[in-house]
Coordinates of C-alpha atoms and ligand atoms in Angstrom, one line a residue:
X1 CA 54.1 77.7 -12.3
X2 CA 56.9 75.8 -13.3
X3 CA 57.3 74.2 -17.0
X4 CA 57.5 70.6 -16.0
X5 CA 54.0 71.0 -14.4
X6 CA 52.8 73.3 -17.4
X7 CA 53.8 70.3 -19.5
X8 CA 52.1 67.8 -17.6
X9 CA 48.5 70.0 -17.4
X10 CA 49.1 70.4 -21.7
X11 CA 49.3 66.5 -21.6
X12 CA 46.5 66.1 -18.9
X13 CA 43.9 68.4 -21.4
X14 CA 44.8 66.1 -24.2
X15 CA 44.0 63.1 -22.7
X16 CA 40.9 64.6 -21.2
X17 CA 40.3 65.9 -25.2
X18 CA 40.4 69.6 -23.8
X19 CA 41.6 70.7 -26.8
X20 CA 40.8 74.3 -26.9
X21 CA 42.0 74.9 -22.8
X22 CA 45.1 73.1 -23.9
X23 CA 45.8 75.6 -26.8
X24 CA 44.8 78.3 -24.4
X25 CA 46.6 77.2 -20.9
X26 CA 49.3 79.7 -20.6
X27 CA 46.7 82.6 -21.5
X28 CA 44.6 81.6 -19.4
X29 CA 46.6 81.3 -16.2
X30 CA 48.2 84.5 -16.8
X31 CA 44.7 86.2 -16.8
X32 CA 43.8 84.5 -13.9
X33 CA 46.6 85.4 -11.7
X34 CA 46.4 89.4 -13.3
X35 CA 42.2 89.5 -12.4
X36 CA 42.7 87.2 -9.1
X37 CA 40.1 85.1 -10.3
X38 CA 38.4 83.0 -7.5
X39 CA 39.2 79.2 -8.0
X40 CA 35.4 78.3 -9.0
X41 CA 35.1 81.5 -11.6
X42 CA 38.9 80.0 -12.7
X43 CA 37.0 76.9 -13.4
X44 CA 34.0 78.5 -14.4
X45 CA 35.7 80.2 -17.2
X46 CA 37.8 77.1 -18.2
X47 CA 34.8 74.7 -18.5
X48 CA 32.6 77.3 -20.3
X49 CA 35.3 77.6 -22.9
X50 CA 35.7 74.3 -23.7
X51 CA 32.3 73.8 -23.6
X52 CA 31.4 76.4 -25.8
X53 CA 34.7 75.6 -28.1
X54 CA 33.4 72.1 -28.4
X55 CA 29.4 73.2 -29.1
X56 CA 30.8 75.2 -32.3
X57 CA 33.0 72.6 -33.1
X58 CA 29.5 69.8 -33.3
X59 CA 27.7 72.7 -34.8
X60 CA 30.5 72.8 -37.8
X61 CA 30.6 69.5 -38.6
X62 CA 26.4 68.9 -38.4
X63 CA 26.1 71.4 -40.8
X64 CA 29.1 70.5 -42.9
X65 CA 27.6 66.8 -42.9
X66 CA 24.2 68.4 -43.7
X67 CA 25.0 69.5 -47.2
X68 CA 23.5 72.7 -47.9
X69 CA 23.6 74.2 -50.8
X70 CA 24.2 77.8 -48.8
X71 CA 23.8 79.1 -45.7
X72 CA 20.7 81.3 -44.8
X73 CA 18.4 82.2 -41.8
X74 CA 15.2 83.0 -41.2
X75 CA 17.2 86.4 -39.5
X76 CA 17.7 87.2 -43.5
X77 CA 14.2 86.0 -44.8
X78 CA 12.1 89.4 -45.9
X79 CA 8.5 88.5 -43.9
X80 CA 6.8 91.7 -45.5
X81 CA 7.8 90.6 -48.9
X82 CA 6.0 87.3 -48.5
X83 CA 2.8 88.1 -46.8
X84 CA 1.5 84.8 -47.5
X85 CA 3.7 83.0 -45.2
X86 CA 2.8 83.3 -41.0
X87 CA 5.9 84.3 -39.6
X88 CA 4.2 82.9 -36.3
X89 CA 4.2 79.0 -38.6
X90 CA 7.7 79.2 -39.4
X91 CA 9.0 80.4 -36.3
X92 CA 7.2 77.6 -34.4
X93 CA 8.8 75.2 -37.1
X94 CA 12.1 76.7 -35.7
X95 CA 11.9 75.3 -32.2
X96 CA 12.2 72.0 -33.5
X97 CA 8.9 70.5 -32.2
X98 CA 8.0 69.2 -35.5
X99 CA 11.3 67.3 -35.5
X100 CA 11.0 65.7 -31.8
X101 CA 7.5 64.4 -33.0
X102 CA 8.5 62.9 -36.3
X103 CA 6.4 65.3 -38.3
X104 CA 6.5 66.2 -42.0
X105 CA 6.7 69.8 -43.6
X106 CA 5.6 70.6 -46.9
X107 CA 6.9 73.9 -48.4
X108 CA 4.9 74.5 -51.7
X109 CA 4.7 77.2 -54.3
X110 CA 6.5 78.8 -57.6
X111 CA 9.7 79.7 -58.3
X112 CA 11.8 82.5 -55.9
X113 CA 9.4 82.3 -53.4
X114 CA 12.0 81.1 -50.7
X115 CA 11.1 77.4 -50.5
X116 CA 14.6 76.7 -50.0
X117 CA 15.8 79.7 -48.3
X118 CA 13.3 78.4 -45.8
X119 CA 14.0 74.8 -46.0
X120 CA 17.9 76.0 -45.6
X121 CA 16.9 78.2 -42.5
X122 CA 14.8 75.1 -40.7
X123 CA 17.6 72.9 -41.6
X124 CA 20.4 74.9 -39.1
X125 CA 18.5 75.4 -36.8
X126 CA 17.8 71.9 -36.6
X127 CA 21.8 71.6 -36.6
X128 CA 21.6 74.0 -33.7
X129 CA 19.3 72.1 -31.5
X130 CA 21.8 69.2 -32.3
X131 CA 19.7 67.2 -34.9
X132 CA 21.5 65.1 -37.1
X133 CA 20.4 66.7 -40.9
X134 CA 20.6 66.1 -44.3
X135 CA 20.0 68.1 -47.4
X136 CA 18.9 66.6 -50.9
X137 CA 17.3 67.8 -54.2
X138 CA 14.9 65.2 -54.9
X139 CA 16.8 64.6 -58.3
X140 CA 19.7 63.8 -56.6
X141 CA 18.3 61.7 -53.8
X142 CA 16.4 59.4 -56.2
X143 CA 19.8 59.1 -58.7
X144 CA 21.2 58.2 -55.2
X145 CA 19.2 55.6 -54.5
X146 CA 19.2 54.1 -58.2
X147 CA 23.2 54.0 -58.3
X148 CA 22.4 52.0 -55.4
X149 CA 20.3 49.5 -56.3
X150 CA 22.3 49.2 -59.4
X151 CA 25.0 48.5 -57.0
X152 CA 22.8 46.4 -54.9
X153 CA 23.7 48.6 -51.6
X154 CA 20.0 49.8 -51.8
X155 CA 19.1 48.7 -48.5
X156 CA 22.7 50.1 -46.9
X157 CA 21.6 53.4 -48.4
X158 CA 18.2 53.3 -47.3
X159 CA 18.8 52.7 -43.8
X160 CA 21.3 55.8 -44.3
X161 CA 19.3 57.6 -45.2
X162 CA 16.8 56.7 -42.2
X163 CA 19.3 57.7 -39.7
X164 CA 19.2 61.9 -40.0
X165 CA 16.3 63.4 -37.8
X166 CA 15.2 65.4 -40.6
X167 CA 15.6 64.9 -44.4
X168 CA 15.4 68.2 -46.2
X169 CA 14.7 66.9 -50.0
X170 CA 14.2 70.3 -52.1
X171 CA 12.8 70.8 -55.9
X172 CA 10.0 68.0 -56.2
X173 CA 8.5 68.6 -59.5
X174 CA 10.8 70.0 -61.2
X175 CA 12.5 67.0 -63.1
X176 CA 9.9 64.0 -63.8
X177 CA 10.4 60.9 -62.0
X178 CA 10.5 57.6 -64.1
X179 CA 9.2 54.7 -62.4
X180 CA 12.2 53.4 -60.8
X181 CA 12.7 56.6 -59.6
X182 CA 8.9 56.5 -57.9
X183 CA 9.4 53.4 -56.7
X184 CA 12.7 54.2 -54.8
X185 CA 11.6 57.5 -53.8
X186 CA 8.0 55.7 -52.1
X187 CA 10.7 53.1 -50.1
X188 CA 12.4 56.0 -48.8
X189 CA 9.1 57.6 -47.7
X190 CA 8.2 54.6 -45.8
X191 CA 11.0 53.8 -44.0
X192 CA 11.1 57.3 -42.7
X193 CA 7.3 57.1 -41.9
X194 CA 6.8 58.5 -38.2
X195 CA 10.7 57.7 -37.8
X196 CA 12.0 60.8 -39.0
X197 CA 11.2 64.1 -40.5
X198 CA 10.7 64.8 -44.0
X199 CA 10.8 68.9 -44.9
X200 CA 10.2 68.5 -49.2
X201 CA 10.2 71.7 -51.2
X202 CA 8.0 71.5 -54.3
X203 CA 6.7 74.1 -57.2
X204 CA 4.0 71.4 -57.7
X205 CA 0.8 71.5 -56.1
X206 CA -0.1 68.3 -54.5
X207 CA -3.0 67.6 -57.0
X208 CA 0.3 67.4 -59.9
X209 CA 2.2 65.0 -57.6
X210 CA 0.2 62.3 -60.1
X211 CA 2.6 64.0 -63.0
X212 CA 5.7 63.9 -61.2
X213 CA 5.9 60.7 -60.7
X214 CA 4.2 59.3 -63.6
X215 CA 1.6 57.5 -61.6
X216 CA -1.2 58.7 -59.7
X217 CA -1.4 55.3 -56.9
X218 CA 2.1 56.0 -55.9
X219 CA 1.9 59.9 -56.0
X220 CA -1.0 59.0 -53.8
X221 CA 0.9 56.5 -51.5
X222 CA 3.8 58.5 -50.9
X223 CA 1.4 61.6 -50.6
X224 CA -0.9 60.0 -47.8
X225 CA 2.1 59.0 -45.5
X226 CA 3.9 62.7 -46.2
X227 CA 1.0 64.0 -44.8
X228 CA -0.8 62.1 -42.4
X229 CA 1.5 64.6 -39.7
X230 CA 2.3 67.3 -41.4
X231 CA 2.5 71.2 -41.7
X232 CA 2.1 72.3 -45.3
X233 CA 2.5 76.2 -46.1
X234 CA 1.2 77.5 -49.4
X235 CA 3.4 80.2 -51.0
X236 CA 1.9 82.5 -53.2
X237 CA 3.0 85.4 -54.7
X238 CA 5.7 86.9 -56.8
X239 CA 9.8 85.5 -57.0
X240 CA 12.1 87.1 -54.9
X241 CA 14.8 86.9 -57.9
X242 CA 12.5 88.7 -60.3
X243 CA 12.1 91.5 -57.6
X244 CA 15.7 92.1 -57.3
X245 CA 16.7 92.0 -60.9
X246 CA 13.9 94.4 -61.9
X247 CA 14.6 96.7 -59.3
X248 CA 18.0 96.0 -60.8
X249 CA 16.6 96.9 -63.9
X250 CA 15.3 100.3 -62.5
X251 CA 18.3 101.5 -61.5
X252 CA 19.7 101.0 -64.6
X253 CA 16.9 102.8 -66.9
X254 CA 16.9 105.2 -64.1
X255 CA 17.6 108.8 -65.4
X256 CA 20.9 110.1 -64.7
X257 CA 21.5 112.2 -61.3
X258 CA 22.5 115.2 -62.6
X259 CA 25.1 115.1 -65.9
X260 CA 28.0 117.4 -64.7
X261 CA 28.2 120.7 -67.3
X262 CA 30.5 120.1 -70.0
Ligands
LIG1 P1 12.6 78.9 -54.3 O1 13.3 77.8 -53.7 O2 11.2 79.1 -53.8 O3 12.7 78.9 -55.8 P2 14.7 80.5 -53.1 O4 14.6 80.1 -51.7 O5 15.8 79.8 -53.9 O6 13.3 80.3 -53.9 O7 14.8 82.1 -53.3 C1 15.5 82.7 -54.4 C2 16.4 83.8 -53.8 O8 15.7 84.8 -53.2 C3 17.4 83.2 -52.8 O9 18.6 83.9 -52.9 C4 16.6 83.6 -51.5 O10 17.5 83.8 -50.4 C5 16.0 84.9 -51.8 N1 14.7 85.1 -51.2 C6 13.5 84.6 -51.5 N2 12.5 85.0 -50.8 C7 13.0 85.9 -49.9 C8 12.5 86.7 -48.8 N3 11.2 86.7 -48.6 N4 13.4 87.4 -48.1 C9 14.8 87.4 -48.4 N5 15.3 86.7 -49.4 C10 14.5 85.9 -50.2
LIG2 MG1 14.5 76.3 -54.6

């Protein structure tokens, strides 16, 4: 092939945004003409690239615009250690159904049970299936949406955060909610009401929701439309962190091997 035309097809994958063929041209012809590749398994193999080049590319920036806090999958998640979760429950969770329907998940129960692990896990794969996500604490959604009413942007910010497919908001009950904060954090629940899915993390049990936010009508407001579609799972059972630092523990109080002979 001569260079002008190897310039020209450089310039004819930028235009076309084949950015990854473009980076890969010479390589690519070169291993066609040494395995005498067919001209549809040449395209074949040109198309799959970029497509796949571009897939990873989307994935990236969905989960980079999601915000986690860290990456984790359900591959990771210990099933046996947390009998009281269905694998079965999650997995279906997984396949994004939930989301396509506009449903809500609850993920209750105390401290290093995996709430968010979980949440975390549901929220790539929904960045896998191509969903637009977003992951919040609650504490950090509702100073969110007080800066912006300070501001006066409230409604700009609300219909933000309206647009993601699902809303992970993680750590309910942990910090009380003053009644601004109750206020702005029912608004948010409505406009995403059968719009869009809400997965919420809490260490609360619903009954304490009246606590958190200072006032049982609106815990009971934002509580009816959470869960008039939803899944709610009930972990039980003993932290995951205490586990590993007392088996931590164990190995240090551990007797010695054997001490070599002095
Ligand atoms: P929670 O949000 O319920 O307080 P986390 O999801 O933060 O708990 O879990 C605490 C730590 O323990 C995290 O590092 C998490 O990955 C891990 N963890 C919790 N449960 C499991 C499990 N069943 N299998 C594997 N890791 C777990
Ligand atoms: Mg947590």
């Amino acid at each position: 092939m001569t260079t002008p035309q190897l310039d020209r097809l450089g310039q004819h994958c930028q235009r076309l945004r084949l950015h990854r063929v473009e980076a890969e041209l010479s390589t690519l012809l070169e291993q066609a003409a040494k395995k005498d590749l067919s001209y549809s398994d040449f395209l074949d193999e040109v198309l799959t690239l970029e497509l796949r080049s571009k897939h990873e590319k989307h994935l990236a920036m969905r989960v980079s615009m999601a915000r986690f806090p860290f990456q984790k999958s359900l591959d990771s998640f210990d099933w046996k250690f947390q009998p009281s979760i269905d694998p079965k429950v999650i997995k279906e969770l997984a396949s994004g159904r939930f989301i396509a329907d506009g449903e809500n998940v609850l993920l209750l129960g105390p401290p290093g049970v995996g709430k968010t692990h979980l949440a975390v896990a549901l929220g790539l794969q929904a960045c896998a299936l191509g969903l637009r996500t977003m992951f919040t604490t609650a504490a950090g959604l509702i100073a969110t949406l007080g800066k912006a009413l300070y501001e006066n942007r409230l409604e700009e910010r609300l219909k933000l955060l309206t647009q993601p497919k699902l809303l992970l908001i993680d750590e309910i009950g942990y910090i009380p909610i003053d009644r601004q904060g109750a206020n702005l954090f029912f608004q948010l629940i409505s406009r995403r009401y059968e719009r869009g899915s809400i997965l919420l993390t809490s260490n609360q049990s619903l009954g304490a929701w009246g606590e958190v936010f200072g006032d049982t009508v609106i815990a009971s407001a934002i509580l009816d439309r959470l869960l008039h579609h939803a899944t709610t799972i009930n972990i039980k059972g003993e932290s995951y962190r205490l586990k590993e630092k007392r088996r931590a523990g164990l190995l240090r109080t551990a007797p010695p091997l054997e001490s070599p002979a002095e």
